[in-house]
Amino acid sequence: MKYLIFSFLIALITAFSSCSSEENLKTTTPSIAFVHEDGSPIAQKECINTNTNYALLIKTNSNGKGIFKATKIEYTLNGINNIMTLSNGVHQLNGIKLIDGYNSAEIVGSDHKASLYFNSHENFELVP
């Protein structure tokens, strides 16, 4: 009788441990945006100041329920590939240096893109 109960418990433990919990894991939808260094958004038509620090904000929106797995997100900034690891489903800031002209960022393999035009006026010349 003990052998039968022991076999039943092993079968039960095996059945529960072999069930995949991936169905309950949170899925993420990343988004990307240019922001101020503190994470506050850049207002539409705001003048970009060369003395202000800016950042790239990548955040995820979680769907479903379950345990969040650390997620590696591949993105490009002005054509240069980068990878950022997000954990606990929160946002992450990456301080950046804007280039003169169009700055573009996108999450690789998705439609999520951000762009920002910056004119440093370094080549400005006053003509009499």
PDB file of C-alpha atoms in Angstrom, residues 2-120:
ATOM      1  CA  LYS A   2       2.850   2.395   0.830  1.00  0.00           C
ATOM      2  CA  TYR A   3       4.369   1.657  -2.593  1.00  0.00           C
ATOM      3  CA  LEU A   4       1.097   2.568  -4.304  1.00  0.00           C
ATOM      4  CA  ILE A   5       0.771   5.874  -2.404  1.00  0.00           C
ATOM      5  CA  PHE A   6       4.441   6.680  -3.012  1.00  0.00           C
ATOM      6  CA  SER A   7       4.049   5.977  -6.766  1.00  0.00           C
ATOM      7  CA  PHE A   8       0.917   8.118  -6.890  1.00  0.00           C
ATOM      8  CA  LEU A   9       2.708  11.057  -5.214  1.00  0.00           C
ATOM      9  CA  ILE A  10       5.660  10.794  -7.607  1.00  0.00           C
ATOM     10  CA  ALA A  11       3.293  10.738 -10.586  1.00  0.00           C
ATOM     11  CA  LEU A  12       1.419  13.756  -9.203  1.00  0.00           C
ATOM     12  CA  ILE A  13       4.611  15.745  -8.584  1.00  0.00           C
ATOM     13  CA  THR A  14       5.897  14.861 -12.054  1.00  0.00           C
ATOM     14  CA  ALA A  15       2.617  15.979 -13.638  1.00  0.00           C
ATOM     15  CA  PHE A  16       2.641  19.343 -11.880  1.00  0.00           C
ATOM     16  CA  SER A  17       6.320  20.002 -12.480  1.00  0.00           C
ATOM     17  CA  SER A  18       6.087  19.183 -16.174  1.00  0.00           C
ATOM     18  CA  CYS A  19       3.309  21.696 -16.780  1.00  0.00           C
ATOM     19  CA  SER A  20       4.709  24.686 -18.583  1.00  0.00           C
ATOM     20  CA  SER A  21       4.196  27.958 -16.778  1.00  0.00           C
ATOM     21  CA  GLU A  22       5.120  29.932 -19.911  1.00  0.00           C
ATOM     22  CA  GLU A  23       1.438  30.274 -20.735  1.00  0.00           C
ATOM     23  CA  ASN A  24       1.021  32.437 -17.643  1.00  0.00           C
ATOM     24  CA  LEU A  25       4.126  34.571 -18.096  1.00  0.00           C
ATOM     25  CA  LYS A  26       3.744  38.237 -18.825  1.00  0.00           C
ATOM     26  CA  THR A  27       4.330  39.292 -22.383  1.00  0.00           C
ATOM     27  CA  THR A  28       5.762  42.695 -23.097  1.00  0.00           C
ATOM     28  CA  THR A  29       5.162  45.327 -25.711  1.00  0.00           C
ATOM     29  CA  PRO A  30       8.133  47.696 -25.719  1.00  0.00           C
ATOM     30  CA  SER A  31       7.957  51.379 -26.606  1.00  0.00           C
ATOM     31  CA  ILE A  32      10.732  53.880 -27.223  1.00  0.00           C
ATOM     32  CA  ALA A  33      10.926  57.686 -26.898  1.00  0.00           C
ATOM     33  CA  PHE A  34      13.362  60.573 -26.595  1.00  0.00           C
ATOM     34  CA  VAL A  35      13.018  62.248 -23.181  1.00  0.00           C
ATOM     35  CA  HIS A  36      14.824  64.563 -20.788  1.00  0.00           C
ATOM     36  CA  GLU A  37      17.506  62.980 -18.605  1.00  0.00           C
ATOM     37  CA  ASP A  38      15.046  62.727 -15.697  1.00  0.00           C
ATOM     38  CA  GLY A  39      12.540  60.807 -17.846  1.00  0.00           C
ATOM     39  CA  SER A  40      10.125  63.682 -18.394  1.00  0.00           C
ATOM     40  CA  PRO A  41       8.778  63.934 -21.938  1.00  0.00           C
ATOM     41  CA  ILE A  42      10.063  66.446 -24.446  1.00  0.00           C
ATOM     42  CA  ALA A  43       7.203  68.787 -25.326  1.00  0.00           C
ATOM     43  CA  GLN A  44       6.123  69.083 -28.929  1.00  0.00           C
ATOM     44  CA  LYS A  45       8.000  71.937 -30.648  1.00  0.00           C
ATOM     45  CA  GLU A  46      10.246  72.338 -27.574  1.00  0.00           C
ATOM     46  CA  CYS A  47      13.592  73.972 -28.317  1.00  0.00           C
ATOM     47  CA  ILE A  48      16.417  71.485 -27.825  1.00  0.00           C
ATOM     48  CA  ASN A  49      19.110  73.010 -25.634  1.00  0.00           C
ATOM     49  CA  THR A  50      22.742  71.972 -26.084  1.00  0.00           C
ATOM     50  CA  ASN A  51      23.305  72.375 -22.324  1.00  0.00           C
ATOM     51  CA  THR A  52      20.493  69.963 -21.407  1.00  0.00           C
ATOM     52  CA  ASN A  53      21.014  66.228 -21.091  1.00  0.00           C
ATOM     53  CA  TYR A  54      18.650  63.889 -22.895  1.00  0.00           C
ATOM     54  CA  ALA A  55      17.942  60.178 -22.737  1.00  0.00           C
ATOM     55  CA  LEU A  56      16.262  57.367 -24.568  1.00  0.00           C
ATOM     56  CA  LEU A  57      13.370  55.807 -22.664  1.00  0.00           C
ATOM     57  CA  ILE A  58      12.469  52.186 -23.306  1.00  0.00           C
ATOM     58  CA  LYS A  59       9.585  50.762 -21.358  1.00  0.00           C
ATOM     59  CA  THR A  60       7.396  47.712 -21.509  1.00  0.00           C
ATOM     60  CA  ASN A  61       3.722  47.154 -20.984  1.00  0.00           C
ATOM     61  CA  SER A  62       2.933  43.812 -19.442  1.00  0.00           C
ATOM     62  CA  ASN A  63      -0.044  41.701 -20.408  1.00  0.00           C
ATOM     63  CA  GLY A  64      -1.342  38.605 -18.704  1.00  0.00           C
ATOM     64  CA  LYS A  65      -0.255  37.399 -15.326  1.00  0.00           C
ATOM     65  CA  GLY A  66       2.618  35.433 -13.956  1.00  0.00           C
ATOM     66  CA  ILE A  67       6.298  35.918 -13.309  1.00  0.00           C
ATOM     67  CA  PHE A  68       8.109  38.542 -15.386  1.00  0.00           C
ATOM     68  CA  LYS A  69      11.265  37.311 -17.055  1.00  0.00           C
ATOM     69  CA  ALA A  70      14.146  39.692 -17.726  1.00  0.00           C
ATOM     70  CA  THR A  71      13.747  40.820 -21.318  1.00  0.00           C
ATOM     71  CA  LYS A  72      16.532  41.788 -23.709  1.00  0.00           C
ATOM     72  CA  ILE A  73      15.424  44.472 -26.122  1.00  0.00           C
ATOM     73  CA  GLU A  74      17.497  45.222 -29.181  1.00  0.00           C
ATOM     74  CA  TYR A  75      17.244  48.753 -30.483  1.00  0.00           C
ATOM     75  CA  THR A  76      19.091  51.095 -32.811  1.00  0.00           C
ATOM     76  CA  LEU A  77      20.056  54.683 -32.086  1.00  0.00           C
ATOM     77  CA  ASN A  78      21.126  56.643 -35.147  1.00  0.00           C
ATOM     78  CA  GLY A  79      21.899  53.372 -36.939  1.00  0.00           C
ATOM     79  CA  ILE A  80      23.992  51.848 -34.124  1.00  0.00           C
ATOM     80  CA  ASN A  81      22.718  48.578 -32.608  1.00  0.00           C
ATOM     81  CA  ASN A  82      22.337  48.377 -28.830  1.00  0.00           C
ATOM     82  CA  ILE A  83      20.824  45.910 -26.386  1.00  0.00           C
ATOM     83  CA  MET A  84      19.066  46.824 -23.155  1.00  0.00           C
ATOM     84  CA  THR A  85      17.896  44.333 -20.524  1.00  0.00           C
ATOM     85  CA  LEU A  86      14.676  45.196 -18.741  1.00  0.00           C
ATOM     86  CA  SER A  87      13.796  43.457 -15.521  1.00  0.00           C
ATOM     87  CA  ASN A  88      10.645  43.611 -13.413  1.00  0.00           C
ATOM     88  CA  GLY A  89       8.674  45.139 -16.287  1.00  0.00           C
ATOM     89  CA  VAL A  90       9.734  48.710 -15.617  1.00  0.00           C
ATOM     90  CA  HIS A  91      11.210  51.395 -17.839  1.00  0.00           C
ATOM     91  CA  GLN A  92      14.872  52.095 -18.351  1.00  0.00           C
ATOM     92  CA  LEU A  93      16.644  55.301 -19.333  1.00  0.00           C
ATOM     93  CA  ASN A  94      19.812  55.440 -21.395  1.00  0.00           C
ATOM     94  CA  GLY A  95      21.582  58.815 -21.436  1.00  0.00           C
ATOM     95  CA  ILE A  96      22.433  59.889 -24.986  1.00  0.00           C
ATOM     96  CA  LYS A  97      24.244  62.609 -26.885  1.00  0.00           C
ATOM     97  CA  LEU A  98      22.130  64.032 -29.682  1.00  0.00           C
ATOM     98  CA  ILE A  99      23.706  64.438 -33.089  1.00  0.00           C
ATOM     99  CA  ASP A 100      23.150  67.446 -35.291  1.00  0.00           C
ATOM    100  CA  GLY A 101      20.172  66.783 -37.562  1.00  0.00           C
ATOM    101  CA  TYR A 102      17.726  63.904 -37.333  1.00  0.00           C
ATOM    102  CA  ASN A 103      18.097  61.497 -34.432  1.00  0.00           C
ATOM    103  CA  SER A 104      16.226  58.249 -34.827  1.00  0.00           C
ATOM    104  CA  ALA A 105      15.686  55.258 -32.579  1.00  0.00           C
ATOM    105  CA  GLU A 106      13.735  52.091 -33.134  1.00  0.00           C
ATOM    106  CA  ILE A 107      13.153  48.756 -31.510  1.00  0.00           C
ATOM    107  CA  VAL A 108      14.503  46.112 -33.873  1.00  0.00           C
ATOM    108  CA  GLY A 109      11.845  43.863 -35.358  1.00  0.00           C
ATOM    109  CA  SER A 110       8.932  46.111 -34.446  1.00  0.00           C
ATOM    110  CA  ASP A 111       7.107  49.202 -35.635  1.00  0.00           C
ATOM    111  CA  HIS A 112       8.120  51.186 -32.548  1.00  0.00           C
ATOM    112  CA  LYS A 113      10.158  54.210 -33.656  1.00  0.00           C
ATOM    113  CA  ALA A 114      11.039  57.646 -32.340  1.00  0.00           C
ATOM    114  CA  SER A 115      12.696  60.594 -34.027  1.00  0.00           C
ATOM    115  CA  LEU A 116      13.912  63.994 -32.950  1.00  0.00           C
ATOM    116  CA  TYR A 117      15.381  66.830 -34.991  1.00  0.00           C
ATOM    117  CA  PHE A 118      18.223  68.749 -33.373  1.00  0.00           C
ATOM    118  CA  ASN A 119      20.000  71.741 -34.874  1.00  0.00           C
ATOM    119  CA  SER A 120      23.025  72.817 -32.850  1.00  0.00           C
TER     120      SER A 120
END
